[in-house]
XYZ file of C-alpha atoms in Angstrom:
630
model
C -58.669 236.911 93.838
C -59.741 238.621 97.032
C -57.606 238.293 100.137
C -60.130 235.936 101.711
C -60.016 233.660 98.656
C -56.210 233.684 98.697
C -56.360 232.543 102.315
C -58.718 229.695 101.361
C -56.390 228.609 98.541
C -53.349 228.695 100.829
C -55.144 226.559 103.417
C -56.318 223.949 100.897
C -52.823 223.626 99.411
C -51.557 222.402 102.801
C -53.993 219.487 103.105
C -54.624 216.305 101.121
C -56.025 215.710 98.588
C -56.045 219.381 97.522
C -52.249 219.658 97.695
C -51.989 217.515 94.534
C -54.259 219.773 92.478
C -52.809 222.256 89.955
C -52.616 225.851 91.147
C -55.323 226.996 88.747
C -57.678 224.282 90.055
C -57.017 225.348 93.665
C -57.722 228.965 92.754
C -60.952 228.085 90.971
C -62.076 226.075 94.006
C -61.197 228.929 96.381
C -63.426 231.264 94.388
C -66.405 228.901 94.653
C -66.042 227.951 98.316
C -68.646 229.171 100.790
C -67.820 229.523 104.478
C -70.106 228.353 107.299
C -69.802 228.633 111.056
C -71.312 226.231 113.614
C -71.405 226.651 117.379
C -70.400 223.843 119.714
C -73.092 221.156 119.959
C -74.947 222.230 116.817
C -75.944 219.602 114.253
C -74.301 220.211 110.885
C -75.719 217.307 108.863
C -78.773 215.146 109.576
C -79.189 211.563 108.404
C -80.735 211.236 104.904
C -81.080 214.966 104.331
C -79.966 216.225 100.923
C -76.283 217.116 100.677
C -74.823 219.390 97.991
C -71.362 220.209 99.339
C -68.101 218.625 100.408
C -67.096 219.974 103.827
C -63.521 220.839 104.854
C -62.829 221.860 108.467
C -60.948 225.188 108.603
C -60.887 225.315 112.402
C -62.586 223.481 115.246
C -63.651 219.831 115.387
C -66.682 217.667 114.590
C -68.036 214.235 115.456
C -69.634 211.947 112.893
C -72.152 209.278 113.869
C -73.695 206.116 112.528
C -77.443 206.270 111.961
C -77.876 204.333 115.225
C -76.318 207.240 117.118
C -73.034 205.399 117.724
C -69.932 207.582 117.380
C -68.163 206.883 114.091
C -65.260 209.365 113.925
C -63.830 212.672 115.165
C -62.276 215.131 112.726
C -60.181 218.258 113.236
C -58.541 220.932 111.100
C -58.200 219.789 107.491
C -60.681 216.954 108.045
C -63.202 216.223 105.310
C -66.776 214.978 105.643
C -69.832 214.518 103.436
C -67.992 212.696 100.655
C -69.861 209.403 100.959
C -73.232 211.096 100.550
C -71.939 212.857 97.414
C -70.594 209.573 96.044
C -73.865 207.722 96.440
C -77.217 209.497 95.973
C -76.621 212.922 97.535
C -78.130 211.917 100.875
C -76.260 212.214 104.176
C -74.930 208.857 105.392
C -73.192 209.923 108.602
C -74.783 212.683 110.713
C -72.307 215.339 111.860
C -72.252 217.574 114.967
C -69.856 220.347 115.969
C -67.680 219.172 118.871
C -66.529 222.759 119.400
C -67.064 226.048 117.608
C -66.225 225.118 114.018
C -65.552 226.940 110.732
C -65.956 224.904 107.525
C -65.345 225.431 103.822
C -68.220 224.185 101.657
C -67.130 222.991 98.200
C -70.012 222.656 95.675
C -70.875 219.095 94.651
C -70.628 219.802 90.927
C -67.052 221.059 91.347
C -66.208 218.026 93.517
C -67.467 215.610 90.844
C -65.774 217.610 88.068
C -62.388 217.409 89.820
C -62.861 213.670 90.434
C -63.236 213.240 86.688
C -60.283 215.455 85.797
C -57.712 214.610 88.474
C -56.977 210.957 89.237
C -55.001 211.598 92.450
C -57.867 213.683 93.811
C -60.342 210.888 93.036
C -58.008 208.186 94.336
C -57.874 209.890 97.726
C -61.588 209.422 98.190
C -61.547 205.905 96.811
C -58.950 204.866 99.427
C -56.971 201.630 99.084
C -57.695 197.920 98.883
C -61.391 198.163 97.995
C -62.076 200.165 101.182
C -64.509 202.543 99.510
C -66.429 199.748 97.829
C -66.655 197.974 101.176
C -67.656 201.177 102.940
C -70.323 201.891 100.345
C -71.768 198.476 101.135
C -71.454 198.400 104.903
C -73.137 201.761 105.408
C -76.370 200.025 104.392
C -76.057 197.443 107.153
C -76.992 199.667 110.114
C -80.752 199.304 109.600
C -82.415 197.417 112.467
C -85.649 196.609 110.635
C -87.056 193.096 110.397
C -85.571 192.802 106.938
C -82.051 193.325 108.255
C -81.975 191.758 111.732
C -81.012 188.099 111.978
C -82.535 185.879 114.630
C -79.134 185.135 116.163
C -78.924 188.824 117.106
C -82.025 188.418 119.263
C -80.821 185.352 121.207
C -79.731 186.881 124.491
C -79.791 183.962 126.965
C -78.066 180.603 127.224
C -79.837 177.496 126.015
C -81.996 175.901 128.740
C -82.768 172.183 128.336
C -84.437 169.413 130.292
C -84.300 165.620 130.058
C -87.343 163.935 128.565
C -87.421 161.714 131.676
C -87.900 164.684 134.023
C -91.352 165.216 135.546
C -93.709 168.047 134.650
C -93.043 169.509 138.096
C -89.272 169.451 137.575
C -89.650 171.065 134.164
C -91.882 173.812 135.558
C -89.418 174.490 138.394
C -86.545 174.727 135.890
C -88.501 177.224 133.775
C -89.235 179.297 136.877
C -85.643 179.219 138.118
C -84.286 180.298 134.733
C -87.007 182.836 133.990
C -87.890 181.295 130.622
C -91.209 180.544 128.947
C -90.028 177.366 127.220
C -87.665 174.400 127.622
C -86.029 172.300 124.975
C -86.397 168.613 125.819
C -83.442 166.306 125.195
C -82.972 162.542 125.062
C -80.031 161.524 127.300
C -79.785 158.259 125.377
C -78.912 160.117 122.157
C -75.665 162.082 122.644
C -74.642 164.291 119.729
C -71.479 163.211 117.883
C -68.318 165.295 117.902
C -69.453 167.512 120.756
C -67.560 168.224 123.938
C -69.583 167.955 127.126
C -72.971 166.402 127.680
C -75.011 167.716 124.754
C -77.843 165.475 123.616
C -80.322 165.376 120.780
C -83.292 167.732 121.128
C -86.511 165.740 120.761
C -89.165 168.268 121.771
C -90.153 171.539 123.386
C -92.496 172.479 126.227
C -93.887 175.969 126.797
C -95.999 177.797 129.359
C -98.928 177.298 127.016
C -98.328 173.536 126.847
C -98.303 173.295 130.657
C -101.597 175.176 130.919
C -103.466 173.376 128.136
C -102.043 169.859 128.225
C -101.226 169.458 131.907
C -103.146 171.769 134.230
C -106.371 171.946 132.222
C -106.485 168.143 132.040
C -105.454 167.608 135.674
C -102.384 165.633 134.628
C -100.226 164.558 137.568
C -97.178 166.744 138.109
C -95.115 163.549 138.369
C -95.917 162.639 134.750
C -92.812 162.614 132.493
C -92.537 165.837 130.552
C -92.202 163.769 127.371
C -95.945 163.022 127.538
C -96.977 166.668 127.175
C -94.130 168.078 125.066
C -94.399 169.061 121.392
C -92.340 166.747 119.208
C -92.877 168.231 115.738
C -90.357 171.024 116.136
C -90.462 174.058 113.864
C -86.879 175.317 113.711
C -84.924 178.080 112.015
C -81.273 178.489 111.133
C -79.519 181.233 113.079
C -78.867 183.069 109.789
C -82.610 183.473 109.161
C -84.077 186.951 109.420
C -86.519 188.126 112.054
C -89.354 188.455 109.576
C -88.804 184.818 108.579
C -89.205 183.881 112.229
C -92.486 185.781 112.415
C -93.625 184.111 109.206
C -92.874 180.686 110.678
C -94.761 181.588 113.871
C -97.755 182.766 111.868
C -97.713 179.765 109.575
C -97.482 177.156 112.326
C -99.277 179.049 115.122
C -96.346 178.762 117.522
C -94.733 181.333 119.813
C -91.324 179.680 120.260
C -88.763 178.627 117.634
C -85.610 176.608 118.389
C -82.687 178.246 116.587
C -80.035 176.057 114.959
C -76.402 176.635 114.113
C -74.986 173.870 111.928
C -77.943 171.661 112.865
C -77.433 172.127 116.633
C -79.741 174.127 118.898
C -78.201 177.325 120.218
C -81.276 178.955 121.718
C -85.010 179.578 121.509
C -86.565 182.654 119.930
C -89.839 183.660 121.598
C -92.551 185.877 120.146
C -91.817 188.368 122.918
C -88.259 188.667 121.542
C -89.505 189.982 118.205
C -92.478 192.115 119.217
C -90.299 195.216 119.454
C -89.172 194.622 115.880
C -92.720 194.811 114.509
C -92.577 196.185 110.988
C -95.069 198.052 108.874
C -93.723 196.878 105.550
C -92.759 193.430 104.263
C -93.976 191.422 107.258
C -97.461 192.915 107.067
C -97.616 192.035 103.386
C -96.702 188.439 104.240
C -99.384 188.302 106.907
C -101.887 189.628 104.397
C -100.895 187.093 101.747
C -101.501 184.195 104.116
C -105.001 185.447 104.939
C -106.307 185.861 101.373
C -109.111 183.466 100.477
C -108.887 183.205 96.679
C -106.595 183.690 93.712
C -108.403 186.905 92.794
C -107.777 188.279 96.301
C -104.107 187.300 96.059
C -103.865 189.002 92.664
C -105.290 192.200 94.126
C -102.947 191.956 97.098
C -99.897 191.431 94.881
C -100.336 194.954 93.516
C -98.707 196.200 96.741
C -95.439 194.407 96.023
C -93.712 197.243 94.081
C -94.469 199.732 96.882
C -93.019 197.357 99.488
C -89.902 196.910 97.336
C -89.428 200.670 96.980
C -89.917 201.184 100.708
C -87.206 198.670 101.551
C -84.801 200.385 99.149
C -85.614 203.821 100.567
C -85.098 202.508 104.104
C -81.519 201.646 103.073
C -81.866 197.885 103.328
C -79.025 196.317 101.360
C -79.584 193.953 98.449
C -78.965 190.842 100.567
C -81.842 191.820 102.850
C -84.120 192.923 100.029
C -83.489 189.677 98.136
C -84.358 187.675 101.219
C -87.514 189.693 101.914
C -88.724 189.426 98.320
C -88.018 185.686 98.337
C -90.021 185.165 101.527
C -92.879 187.142 99.988
C -92.665 184.969 96.871
C -92.661 181.830 99.002
C -95.734 183.130 100.824
C -97.635 183.453 97.547
C -96.638 179.867 96.694
C -97.638 178.614 100.143
C -101.035 180.290 100.058
C -101.718 179.054 96.536
C -100.781 175.519 97.568
C -103.129 175.761 100.554
C -105.949 176.873 98.243
C -105.069 174.117 95.772
C -105.267 171.423 98.447
C -108.575 172.850 99.685
C -109.907 172.548 96.137
C -108.370 169.190 95.182
C -108.361 167.486 98.562
C -105.377 166.196 100.545
C -102.405 164.978 98.484
C -102.449 161.222 97.770
C -98.749 160.905 98.662
C -96.318 163.227 100.486
C -94.586 165.832 98.319
C -92.364 168.886 98.553
C -92.952 171.930 96.368
C -89.634 173.463 95.326
C -88.505 177.011 94.692
C -85.635 177.069 92.204
C -83.127 179.704 91.156
C -83.090 183.144 92.755
C -85.990 182.472 95.152
C -84.216 179.404 96.510
C -81.075 181.513 97.009
C -83.024 184.280 98.787
C -81.912 186.657 96.035
C -85.176 187.424 94.267
C -85.901 191.006 93.227
C -88.886 192.776 91.672
C -88.264 191.609 88.090
C -88.630 187.824 88.075
C -90.323 184.839 86.550
C -91.279 181.569 88.247
C -88.927 178.596 88.522
C -90.331 175.683 90.506
C -90.716 171.930 90.712
C -92.029 169.093 92.866
C -90.307 166.236 94.690
C -92.724 163.319 95.107
C -92.499 160.596 97.697
C -91.103 157.347 96.296
C -94.510 155.748 96.827
C -95.868 157.892 93.981
C -97.578 155.982 91.159
C -98.213 157.956 87.983
C -101.430 156.177 87.022
C -103.015 156.663 90.449
C -101.576 159.983 91.563
C -100.346 161.825 88.472
C -103.560 163.717 87.678
C -103.714 165.253 91.162
C -100.226 166.763 90.985
C -100.720 167.886 87.398
C -103.796 169.851 88.500
C -102.058 171.175 91.605
C -99.075 172.387 89.571
C -101.316 174.144 87.042
C -103.347 175.839 89.785
C -100.201 177.190 91.454
C -98.441 178.201 88.234
C -101.493 180.054 86.888
C -101.977 181.714 90.272
C -98.373 182.887 90.401
C -98.683 184.299 86.879
C -101.815 186.193 87.949
C -99.842 187.636 90.870
C -97.084 188.947 88.607
C -94.634 186.022 88.620
C -94.531 185.380 84.885
C -94.352 181.912 83.351
C -90.802 180.651 82.853
C -89.878 180.836 79.164
C -87.605 177.836 79.680
C -90.531 175.807 81.076
C -88.781 175.230 84.425
C -92.101 174.880 86.230
C -93.941 172.134 88.087
C -96.438 172.030 85.194
C -93.661 170.377 83.167
C -93.678 166.598 83.912
C -89.864 166.657 83.870
C -90.025 168.967 86.903
C -92.239 166.543 88.854
C -90.243 163.512 89.943
C -89.915 161.186 92.893
C -86.951 161.650 95.200
C -85.172 158.645 93.686
C -85.836 159.926 90.166
C -84.444 163.349 91.080
C -81.325 161.728 92.512
C -80.862 159.755 89.293
C -81.338 162.946 87.264
C -78.862 164.980 89.304
C -76.426 162.081 89.237
C -76.716 161.972 85.440
C -76.103 165.722 85.144
C -73.019 165.461 87.364
C -71.583 162.414 85.597
C -72.412 163.646 82.074
C -71.879 167.429 82.076
C -73.060 168.165 78.532
C -74.229 171.725 77.694
C -77.891 171.096 78.526
C -76.937 169.470 81.820
C -74.820 172.504 82.712
C -77.694 174.828 81.861
C -79.977 172.801 84.108
C -77.344 172.804 86.850
C -77.333 176.616 86.994
C -81.048 176.518 87.890
C -81.837 173.185 89.547
C -78.768 173.163 91.831
C -80.308 176.151 93.656
C -83.349 174.555 95.295
C -85.372 175.018 98.455
C -88.475 173.308 99.795
C -91.263 175.835 100.401
C -94.234 173.557 101.138
C -94.928 170.009 102.166
C -92.292 167.489 103.232
C -89.232 169.758 103.449
C -87.063 166.748 104.371
C -87.320 165.586 100.738
C -85.541 168.753 99.580
C -82.999 168.361 102.384
C -82.223 164.794 101.301
C -81.754 165.913 97.715
C -79.392 168.720 98.746
C -77.382 166.252 100.844
C -77.103 163.977 97.811
C -75.800 166.849 95.644
C -73.372 168.071 98.323
C -71.894 164.571 98.570
C -71.708 163.702 94.883
C -70.623 166.966 93.197
C -67.259 167.568 94.951
C -66.013 164.110 93.978
C -66.426 164.681 90.218
C -63.597 166.849 88.886
C -64.869 166.670 85.328
C -68.217 168.087 86.403
C -66.613 170.911 88.386
C -64.324 171.743 85.453
C -67.309 171.873 83.106
C -69.268 174.041 85.548
C -66.270 176.376 85.785
C -66.042 176.685 81.993
C -69.769 177.338 81.846
C -69.385 180.101 84.463
C -67.093 181.962 82.036
C -69.758 182.368 79.341
C -71.045 185.659 80.741
C -68.186 188.094 81.175
C -68.095 191.506 82.891
C -68.732 194.499 80.586
C -65.164 195.820 80.644
C -63.003 196.592 77.614
C -59.247 196.241 77.151
C -58.576 199.508 79.013
C -61.199 198.688 81.672
C -63.794 201.023 80.193
C -67.440 199.958 80.066
C -68.557 197.890 77.079
C -72.134 198.942 76.318
C -74.873 197.334 74.271
C -74.648 198.857 70.816
C -78.177 198.601 69.484
C -81.755 197.705 70.278
C -84.017 198.849 73.105
C -81.160 198.976 75.613
C -78.543 200.757 73.502
C -75.705 202.378 75.498
C -76.553 200.423 78.637
C -75.294 197.509 80.747
C -77.441 194.589 81.885
C -76.428 194.293 85.521
C -77.983 190.861 85.921
C -76.633 189.206 82.781
C -73.165 190.800 82.985
C -72.822 191.196 86.760
C -74.854 189.373 89.390
C -75.563 186.231 87.324
C -71.906 185.433 86.461
C -70.847 186.170 90.046
C -73.532 183.777 91.268
C -72.242 181.180 88.789
C -68.698 181.526 90.134
C -69.898 181.206 93.724
C -71.981 178.129 92.856
C -68.923 176.354 91.432
C -66.897 177.017 94.575
C -69.839 175.966 96.782
C -70.259 172.671 94.942
C -66.519 172.061 95.187
C -66.470 172.412 98.983
C -69.716 170.481 99.497
C -71.647 173.475 100.835
C -75.344 172.863 101.452
C -76.094 176.591 101.688
C -78.300 178.119 99.002
C -77.788 181.855 99.444
C -74.699 183.149 97.634
C -73.391 185.058 100.653
C -73.840 182.041 102.927
C -72.167 179.843 100.319
C -69.233 182.239 100.368
C -68.958 181.795 104.145
C -68.405 178.075 103.534
C -66.001 178.770 100.660
C -63.949 181.214 102.738
C -63.879 178.728 105.633
C -62.566 176.047 103.246
C -59.612 178.366 102.413
C -59.616 177.554 98.708
C -59.306 181.232 97.739
C -56.364 183.604 98.178
C -56.632 185.733 101.352
C -59.185 188.519 101.036
C -60.559 187.401 97.682
C -63.657 185.814 99.179
C -64.709 189.066 100.843
C -63.976 190.922 97.598
C -66.432 188.644 95.769
C -69.084 189.287 98.428
C -68.540 193.034 98.200
C -68.719 193.006 94.403
C -71.963 190.998 94.396
C -73.494 193.283 97.012
C -72.477 196.485 95.237
C -73.675 195.491 91.755
C -76.929 194.296 93.305
C -77.296 197.589 95.199
C -77.004 199.573 91.984
C -79.521 197.226 90.368
C -82.160 197.521 93.128
C -81.802 201.305 93.369
C -82.263 201.568 89.610
C -85.386 199.397 89.750
C -86.841 201.396 92.648
C -86.278 204.688 90.807
C -88.018 203.272 87.737
C -91.051 202.225 89.807
C -91.247 205.646 91.444
C -91.119 207.277 88.005
C -94.014 205.115 86.809
C -91.730 203.149 84.482
C -91.239 199.411 84.064
C -88.295 198.265 86.207
C -85.516 196.374 84.471
C -81.918 195.238 84.777
C -80.260 197.693 82.374
C -78.540 200.871 83.525
C -76.840 203.668 81.608
C -73.450 204.377 83.202
C -73.487 208.027 82.176
C -76.452 208.559 84.506
C -74.447 207.370 87.523
C -72.182 209.586 89.609
C -68.460 209.387 88.921
C -67.918 207.463 92.160
C -70.680 204.998 91.385
C -69.076 204.375 87.998
C -65.669 203.848 89.604
C -67.068 201.454 92.188
C -69.013 199.590 89.533
C -65.833 199.173 87.472
C -64.016 197.935 90.568
C -66.784 195.391 91.223
C -66.639 194.180 87.617
C -62.849 193.843 87.917
C -63.388 191.597 90.954
C -65.688 189.445 88.780
C -63.039 189.336 86.050
C -60.420 188.209 88.571
C -62.773 185.601 90.056
C -63.473 184.131 86.626
C -59.757 183.958 85.847
C -59.199 182.084 89.115
C -61.778 179.344 88.485
C -60.481 178.943 84.944
C -57.227 177.552 86.330
C -58.377 176.017 89.599
C -60.975 173.622 88.228
C -59.523 171.333 85.623
C -60.669 167.817 84.825
C -57.345 166.046 85.315
C -54.789 168.024 87.358
C -54.818 167.623 91.098
C -56.781 170.463 92.741
C -55.032 172.162 95.615
């Protein structure tokens, strides 16, 4: 080797992880290294630009940044950067700038990946310990500040301002002026909230600037009139874990500019339209707005053709799978809501109150681009089949056919509102769920994996809420049911062999591939559902269920976060694969070929599957019909 290459080899041998490489490997690397020089203040790597080298600092120092511009790390001599981009999809994750005049060694990506395959200690260095790399691979997607990633609680910047319902209009207006707010939540001092310190009372209404202009001033109402006479009582609320685009959807749907935000059913603030204007998006939210303005099924069908492009855009904007699942679910709900509006315009108003249900992945806010329709109807207990049955049969058919036309295929298991078994009164649904819980036979367990994930998307949402409360109360008390659900959650195992290598499908259309839904996300969701039922969680989303499970402390320390990370990572691989297929003009699916992934993606995928394996082993022993559960 030349003298310069000998110097490179000598330097690398002094620093991890190169010091563990054989001498011949160090020498080969030294011969392939290129040297670059950057002056102080110069940008070395830009966010999302293509990256083809691993960088090692020979002299000088650099700063790395999050995509938001926030400082992430400072590195000096021997420091390494660029590895995360090489591990993922060869795009820069953390921009880098020279803090001082800096000399770097550039190691080609193909050599980096080759050494990761050949030398375990070299690869282990970049994997780090205790699932850190898997967690880092996930959290680097969480910086995006788009509507699909920002939660409403992040936009609440002022304390809650309330007013007694007995106060006058003048007093309410003065309070709004003094606090610089455009709305007031109205409380009833005669209804204190239970288990709350202080003087918190039930919120019974809201009054806004608009209400004062239209209901009071325009009608010359006396300023001494109680504010309760001009307030809005039918509150449209959102949970503080909802996303900003869901808030905009609610504002559009109900023509309101203010939404009370709830945390565990208690108001924590009010989100105003002005709070979200700066977050205006040009992707998923505009599609939702368009859906709600279409005037026929044929127009909706034409509009639905944009859905794959919106999905790809969200993936390319680095939204994580949790956000994408939520966005796609809201879009799916919007199609349902518009179809139900059109159905009621055609058939007339419903003869009795009802709630149209989303079931399965849409109810969990985990829907992706490849999906069928799972839905049902809860009917008011005043429903009479002879008098009202034909109306809801027609409504269900109109919606189901419309969804199919928009790309949401008919459910092969017939879990649709067109099936009379999926249209029941609230009392009948309670009896049915009670029967499934008390008699957990195989068919009941199959139904439980679908029907126990439910969300009201149209109509009387309180019917769905009452049914969820019934399930959350009844399921934890039945050990036999939980034990059966746990056994059922073991039916789909991770695709790992005895030596933790991938077990691939051996024949058919998907030979030499892994179905990430059937062998990854679905069994993880099953495990989470069992835990959620056991702790009486009323959450539907798997990540929010895990918050309740972790809070209940039924898992060993750290294992709950591991499950979340594994679900997020497998889902990330799945959505990226589907987006690439769409961009290539191919039909998206759930199967991936591991040999087409980078070595680090394969390692992380194995780690995620090992978390699933561990989680399944845990529920196998925790949930038994007879022994006392700790």
